[in-house]
Coordinates of C-alpha atoms in Angstrom, one line a residue:
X241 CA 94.0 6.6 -44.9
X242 CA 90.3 6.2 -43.3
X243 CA 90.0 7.0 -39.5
X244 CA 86.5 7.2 -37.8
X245 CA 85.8 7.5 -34.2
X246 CA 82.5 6.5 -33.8
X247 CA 80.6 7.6 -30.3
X248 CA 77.1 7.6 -28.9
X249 CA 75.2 11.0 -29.6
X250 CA 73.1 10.5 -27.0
X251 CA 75.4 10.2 -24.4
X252 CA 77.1 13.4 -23.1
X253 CA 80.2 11.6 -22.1
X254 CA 81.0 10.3 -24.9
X255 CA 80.1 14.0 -27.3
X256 CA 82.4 15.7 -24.8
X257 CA 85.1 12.9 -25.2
X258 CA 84.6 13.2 -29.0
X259 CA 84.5 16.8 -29.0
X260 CA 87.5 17.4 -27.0
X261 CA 89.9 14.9 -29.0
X262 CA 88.4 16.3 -32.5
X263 CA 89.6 19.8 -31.4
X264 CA 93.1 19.1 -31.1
X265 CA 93.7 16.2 -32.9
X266 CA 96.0 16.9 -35.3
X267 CA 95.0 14.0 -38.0
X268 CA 92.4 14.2 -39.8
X269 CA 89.5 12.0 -38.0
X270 CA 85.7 11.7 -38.9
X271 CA 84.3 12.1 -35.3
X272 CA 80.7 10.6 -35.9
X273 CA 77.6 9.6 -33.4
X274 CA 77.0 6.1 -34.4
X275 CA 73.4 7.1 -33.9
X276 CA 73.5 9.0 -37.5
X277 CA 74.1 5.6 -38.9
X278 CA 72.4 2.6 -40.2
X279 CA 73.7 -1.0 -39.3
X280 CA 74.4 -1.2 -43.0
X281 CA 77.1 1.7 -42.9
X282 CA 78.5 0.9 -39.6
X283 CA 79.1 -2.7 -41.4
X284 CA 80.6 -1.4 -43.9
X285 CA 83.2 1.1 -41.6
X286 CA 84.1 -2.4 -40.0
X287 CA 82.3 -5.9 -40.7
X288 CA 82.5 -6.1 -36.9
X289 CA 80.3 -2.8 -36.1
X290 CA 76.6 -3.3 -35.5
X291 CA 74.4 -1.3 -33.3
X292 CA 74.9 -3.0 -29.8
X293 CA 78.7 -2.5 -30.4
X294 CA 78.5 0.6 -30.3
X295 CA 76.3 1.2 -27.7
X296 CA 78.5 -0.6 -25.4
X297 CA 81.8 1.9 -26.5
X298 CA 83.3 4.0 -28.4
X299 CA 85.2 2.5 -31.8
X300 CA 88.1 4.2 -33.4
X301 CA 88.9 2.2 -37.2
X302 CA 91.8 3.1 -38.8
X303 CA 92.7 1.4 -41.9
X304 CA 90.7 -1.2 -41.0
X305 CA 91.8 -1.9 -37.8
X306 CA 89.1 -1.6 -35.1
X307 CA 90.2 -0.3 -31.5
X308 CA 87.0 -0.4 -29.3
X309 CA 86.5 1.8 -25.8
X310 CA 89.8 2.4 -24.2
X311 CA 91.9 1.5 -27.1
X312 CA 90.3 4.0 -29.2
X313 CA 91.3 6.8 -26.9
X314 CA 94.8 5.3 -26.9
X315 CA 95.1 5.0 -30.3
X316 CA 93.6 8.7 -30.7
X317 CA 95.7 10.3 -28.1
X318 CA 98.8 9.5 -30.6
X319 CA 97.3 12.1 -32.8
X320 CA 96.4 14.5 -30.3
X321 CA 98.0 17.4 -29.5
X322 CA 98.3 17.9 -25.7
X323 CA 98.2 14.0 -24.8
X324 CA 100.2 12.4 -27.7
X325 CA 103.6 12.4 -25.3
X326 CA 101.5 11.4 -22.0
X327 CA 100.2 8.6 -24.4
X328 CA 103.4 6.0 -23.5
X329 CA 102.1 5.6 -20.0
X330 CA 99.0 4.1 -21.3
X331 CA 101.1 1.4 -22.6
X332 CA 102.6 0.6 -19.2
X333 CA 101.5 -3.0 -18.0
X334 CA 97.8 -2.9 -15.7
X335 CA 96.8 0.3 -17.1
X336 CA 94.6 -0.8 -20.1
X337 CA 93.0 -2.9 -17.5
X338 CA 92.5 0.5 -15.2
X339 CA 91.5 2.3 -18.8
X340 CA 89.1 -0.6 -19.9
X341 CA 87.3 -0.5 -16.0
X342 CA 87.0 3.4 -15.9
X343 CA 85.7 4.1 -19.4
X344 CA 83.0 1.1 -18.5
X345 CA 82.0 2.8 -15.6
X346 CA 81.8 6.4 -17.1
X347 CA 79.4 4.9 -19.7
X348 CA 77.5 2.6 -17.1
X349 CA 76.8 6.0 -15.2
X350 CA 76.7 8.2 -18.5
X351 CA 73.1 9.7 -17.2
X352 CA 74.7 11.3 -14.0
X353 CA 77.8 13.3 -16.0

């Protein structure tokens, strides 16, 4: 089973975000700056994954299956230690949308954190 978390290296958001769910995740997750990468790899991760993707969020694939942004942390949180039994509220109906409008303004503002 592949799972990569992509993230922007430049953006100290998003290595905190990445560092944090690495160290307690308890599968086993390639946490990578998408910066490292060349459009060719990140096509081959996921045929969807260029450069301006990522740049706009993070991308969790797993099997395949690409979660971008606030879906990613969902999806990761299932394999996290301290948040995996919190995780069902992010299921609850109007939260994604709450999840999808704060993780675009943390990056939006990503030079001020």
């Amino acid at each position: 089973m592949k799972r990569i978390f992509l993230f922007d290296g430049n953006c100290s958001f998003c290595k905190t975000l990445a560092a944090s769910l690495e160290r307690n995740s308890n599968a086993s997750i390639s946490f990578v700056s998408f910066r490292s990468l060349t459009e060719e790899q990140l096509n081959q991760i996921h045929p969807k994954l260029n450069l301006e993707v990522c740049e706009s969020e993070v991308q969790y694939v797993e099997d395949g299956v690409r979660y971008p942004g606030f879906f990613a942390v969902r999806a990761v949180f299932w394999k996290h230690k301290t948040y995996k039994f919190v995780n069902v509220f992010l299921y609850l109906p109007f939260i994604p949308f709450i999840g999808m409008a704060v993780m675009y303004i943390l990056k939006r503002f990503k030079s001020n954190i």
